[in-house]
């Protein structure tokens, strides 16, 4: 199982390949705000662990294993963003909050969060009921 740091790299590589068709060390470094030398070291480790195939100066491609986990990591990130929006978290906080929690949840918890998001999205009255509870609680806090 990849470490949280490895997950960040795999997720970013997956997104770059999906968006641009390729992922270069410099692109990964820019996206993660790290030095290219750090990317090279991690990419070599990910190659050793068979998440990707890296050829110096030629680039990299995700293996089937890397693609599978990359897709799942992007799903996890997007799902958590979705949940935080549904429950009314300020948009300015969502990215940092997701980054702070995504590596600390089991896949079982992610599956249950997926169920909860589906529950709210299947009936938008539920979201409105939640907003009503939130409004009531905010008004009570002002007293």
PDB file of C-alpha atoms in Angstrom, residues 10-122:
ATOM      1  CA  UNK A  10       0.318   9.000  -7.934  1.00  0.00           C
ATOM      2  CA  UNK A  11      -2.810  11.165  -7.782  1.00  0.00           C
ATOM      3  CA  UNK A  12      -1.023  14.118  -9.360  1.00  0.00           C
ATOM      4  CA  UNK A  13       0.595  11.994 -12.066  1.00  0.00           C
ATOM      5  CA  UNK A  14      -2.759  10.419 -12.869  1.00  0.00           C
ATOM      6  CA  UNK A  15      -4.414  13.852 -13.182  1.00  0.00           C
ATOM      7  CA  UNK A  16      -1.615  15.242 -15.351  1.00  0.00           C
ATOM      8  CA  UNK A  17      -1.797  12.277 -17.702  1.00  0.00           C
ATOM      9  CA  UNK A  18      -5.595  12.582 -17.873  1.00  0.00           C
ATOM     10  CA  UNK A  19      -5.392  16.339 -18.564  1.00  0.00           C
ATOM     11  CA  UNK A  20      -2.307  16.603 -20.775  1.00  0.00           C
ATOM     12  CA  UNK A  21      -1.671  13.072 -21.964  1.00  0.00           C
ATOM     13  CA  UNK A  22       1.692  12.976 -20.196  1.00  0.00           C
ATOM     14  CA  UNK A  23       3.414  13.870 -16.936  1.00  0.00           C
ATOM     15  CA  UNK A  24       6.948  15.235 -16.820  1.00  0.00           C
ATOM     16  CA  UNK A  25       9.060  15.602 -13.697  1.00  0.00           C
ATOM     17  CA  UNK A  26       8.875  19.394 -14.020  1.00  0.00           C
ATOM     18  CA  UNK A  27       5.062  19.302 -14.285  1.00  0.00           C
ATOM     19  CA  UNK A  28       4.798  17.128 -11.190  1.00  0.00           C
ATOM     20  CA  UNK A  29       7.219  19.385  -9.277  1.00  0.00           C
ATOM     21  CA  UNK A  30       5.184  22.471 -10.204  1.00  0.00           C
ATOM     22  CA  UNK A  31       1.877  20.857  -9.281  1.00  0.00           C
ATOM     23  CA  UNK A  32       3.110  19.617  -5.900  1.00  0.00           C
ATOM     24  CA  UNK A  33       5.353  22.640  -5.200  1.00  0.00           C
ATOM     25  CA  UNK A  34       8.433  20.480  -4.637  1.00  0.00           C
ATOM     26  CA  UNK A  35      11.922  20.368  -6.164  1.00  0.00           C
ATOM     27  CA  UNK A  36      12.402  18.299  -9.306  1.00  0.00           C
ATOM     28  CA  UNK A  37      15.048  16.237  -7.481  1.00  0.00           C
ATOM     29  CA  UNK A  38      12.378  15.197  -4.936  1.00  0.00           C
ATOM     30  CA  UNK A  39      10.096  14.179  -7.780  1.00  0.00           C
ATOM     31  CA  UNK A  40      12.851  12.129  -9.398  1.00  0.00           C
ATOM     32  CA  UNK A  41      13.505  10.245  -6.149  1.00  0.00           C
ATOM     33  CA  UNK A  42       9.804   9.516  -5.621  1.00  0.00           C
ATOM     34  CA  UNK A  43       9.267   8.529  -9.257  1.00  0.00           C
ATOM     35  CA  UNK A  44      12.155   6.068  -8.952  1.00  0.00           C
ATOM     36  CA  UNK A  45      10.531   4.589  -5.833  1.00  0.00           C
ATOM     37  CA  UNK A  46       7.144   4.386  -7.578  1.00  0.00           C
ATOM     38  CA  UNK A  47       8.870   2.653 -10.500  1.00  0.00           C
ATOM     39  CA  UNK A  48      10.489   0.169  -8.104  1.00  0.00           C
ATOM     40  CA  UNK A  49       7.098  -0.502  -6.491  1.00  0.00           C
ATOM     41  CA  UNK A  50       5.551  -0.990  -9.966  1.00  0.00           C
ATOM     42  CA  UNK A  51       3.125   1.953  -9.902  1.00  0.00           C
ATOM     43  CA  UNK A  52       4.765   3.440 -12.979  1.00  0.00           C
ATOM     44  CA  UNK A  53       7.509   2.953 -15.506  1.00  0.00           C
ATOM     45  CA  UNK A  54      10.140   5.686 -15.507  1.00  0.00           C
ATOM     46  CA  UNK A  55      12.848   6.154 -18.082  1.00  0.00           C
ATOM     47  CA  UNK A  56      15.298   8.946 -17.364  1.00  0.00           C
ATOM     48  CA  UNK A  57      14.871  11.842 -19.821  1.00  0.00           C
ATOM     49  CA  UNK A  58      11.994  10.058 -21.554  1.00  0.00           C
ATOM     50  CA  UNK A  59       9.156  10.464 -19.080  1.00  0.00           C
ATOM     51  CA  UNK A  60       6.891   8.078 -17.308  1.00  0.00           C
ATOM     52  CA  UNK A  61       3.721   6.075 -17.692  1.00  0.00           C
ATOM     53  CA  UNK A  62       1.493   4.589 -15.051  1.00  0.00           C
ATOM     54  CA  UNK A  63       1.249   0.817 -14.920  1.00  0.00           C
ATOM     55  CA  UNK A  64      -2.188  -0.807 -14.660  1.00  0.00           C
ATOM     56  CA  UNK A  65      -1.638  -0.888 -10.886  1.00  0.00           C
ATOM     57  CA  UNK A  66      -0.744   2.828 -10.889  1.00  0.00           C
ATOM     58  CA  UNK A  67      -3.728   3.737 -13.050  1.00  0.00           C
ATOM     59  CA  UNK A  68      -6.092   1.819 -10.799  1.00  0.00           C
ATOM     60  CA  UNK A  69      -4.878   3.465  -7.608  1.00  0.00           C
ATOM     61  CA  UNK A  70      -4.600   6.871  -9.315  1.00  0.00           C
ATOM     62  CA  UNK A  71      -8.210   6.720 -10.419  1.00  0.00           C
ATOM     63  CA  UNK A  72      -9.279   5.680  -6.934  1.00  0.00           C
ATOM     64  CA  UNK A  73      -7.280   8.490  -5.304  1.00  0.00           C
ATOM     65  CA  UNK A  74      -8.827  11.111  -7.597  1.00  0.00           C
ATOM     66  CA  UNK A  75     -12.270   9.674  -6.810  1.00  0.00           C
ATOM     67  CA  UNK A  76     -11.529   9.915  -3.082  1.00  0.00           C
ATOM     68  CA  UNK A  77     -10.426  13.528  -3.388  1.00  0.00           C
ATOM     69  CA  UNK A  78     -13.423  14.556  -5.502  1.00  0.00           C
ATOM     70  CA  UNK A  79     -15.841  12.689  -3.230  1.00  0.00           C
ATOM     71  CA  UNK A  80     -14.527  14.454  -0.130  1.00  0.00           C
ATOM     72  CA  UNK A  81     -14.784  17.819  -1.899  1.00  0.00           C
ATOM     73  CA  UNK A  82     -18.360  16.942  -2.820  1.00  0.00           C
ATOM     74  CA  UNK A  83     -19.219  16.013   0.762  1.00  0.00           C
ATOM     75  CA  UNK A  84     -17.746  19.212   2.170  1.00  0.00           C
ATOM     76  CA  UNK A  85     -19.736  21.287  -0.338  1.00  0.00           C
ATOM     77  CA  UNK A  86     -22.947  19.444   0.562  1.00  0.00           C
ATOM     78  CA  UNK A  87     -22.470  20.033   4.269  1.00  0.00           C
ATOM     79  CA  UNK A  88     -21.820  23.724   3.671  1.00  0.00           C
ATOM     80  CA  UNK A  89     -18.075  24.126   4.210  1.00  0.00           C
ATOM     81  CA  UNK A  90     -16.812  27.454   2.847  1.00  0.00           C
ATOM     82  CA  UNK A  91     -15.335  26.977  -0.621  1.00  0.00           C
ATOM     83  CA  UNK A  92     -12.100  28.670   0.476  1.00  0.00           C
ATOM     84  CA  UNK A  93     -11.516  25.880   3.029  1.00  0.00           C
ATOM     85  CA  UNK A  94     -12.445  22.831   0.982  1.00  0.00           C
ATOM     86  CA  UNK A  95      -9.145  22.063  -0.794  1.00  0.00           C
ATOM     87  CA  UNK A  96      -6.998  22.379   2.327  1.00  0.00           C
ATOM     88  CA  UNK A  97      -9.505  20.422   4.415  1.00  0.00           C
ATOM     89  CA  UNK A  98      -9.573  17.572   1.889  1.00  0.00           C
ATOM     90  CA  UNK A  99      -5.773  17.545   1.736  1.00  0.00           C
ATOM     91  CA  UNK A 100      -5.733  17.338   5.523  1.00  0.00           C
ATOM     92  CA  UNK A 101      -8.127  14.413   5.860  1.00  0.00           C
ATOM     93  CA  UNK A 102      -7.945  12.291   2.721  1.00  0.00           C
ATOM     94  CA  UNK A 103      -4.992  10.155   3.832  1.00  0.00           C
ATOM     95  CA  UNK A 104      -6.478   9.462   7.257  1.00  0.00           C
ATOM     96  CA  UNK A 105      -9.651   7.684   6.178  1.00  0.00           C
ATOM     97  CA  UNK A 106     -10.037   4.005   5.431  1.00  0.00           C
ATOM     98  CA  UNK A 107     -11.505   2.925   2.121  1.00  0.00           C
ATOM     99  CA  UNK A 108     -14.474   1.634   4.123  1.00  0.00           C
ATOM    100  CA  UNK A 109     -15.047   5.174   5.401  1.00  0.00           C
ATOM    101  CA  UNK A 110     -14.719   6.513   1.859  1.00  0.00           C
ATOM    102  CA  UNK A 111     -17.365   4.037   0.685  1.00  0.00           C
ATOM    103  CA  UNK A 112     -19.736   5.137   3.472  1.00  0.00           C
ATOM    104  CA  UNK A 113     -19.109   8.804   2.610  1.00  0.00           C
ATOM    105  CA  UNK A 114     -20.008   7.896  -0.973  1.00  0.00           C
ATOM    106  CA  UNK A 115     -23.284   6.450   0.318  1.00  0.00           C
ATOM    107  CA  UNK A 116     -23.962   9.642   2.282  1.00  0.00           C
ATOM    108  CA  UNK A 117     -23.262  11.882  -0.703  1.00  0.00           C
ATOM    109  CA  UNK A 118     -25.575   9.721  -2.807  1.00  0.00           C
ATOM    110  CA  UNK A 119     -28.255   9.948  -0.086  1.00  0.00           C
ATOM    111  CA  UNK A 120     -28.163  13.747  -0.181  1.00  0.00           C
ATOM    112  CA  UNK A 121     -27.962  13.998  -3.967  1.00  0.00           C
ATOM    113  CA  UNK A 122     -30.885  11.638  -4.579  1.00  0.00           C
TER     114      UNK A 122
END
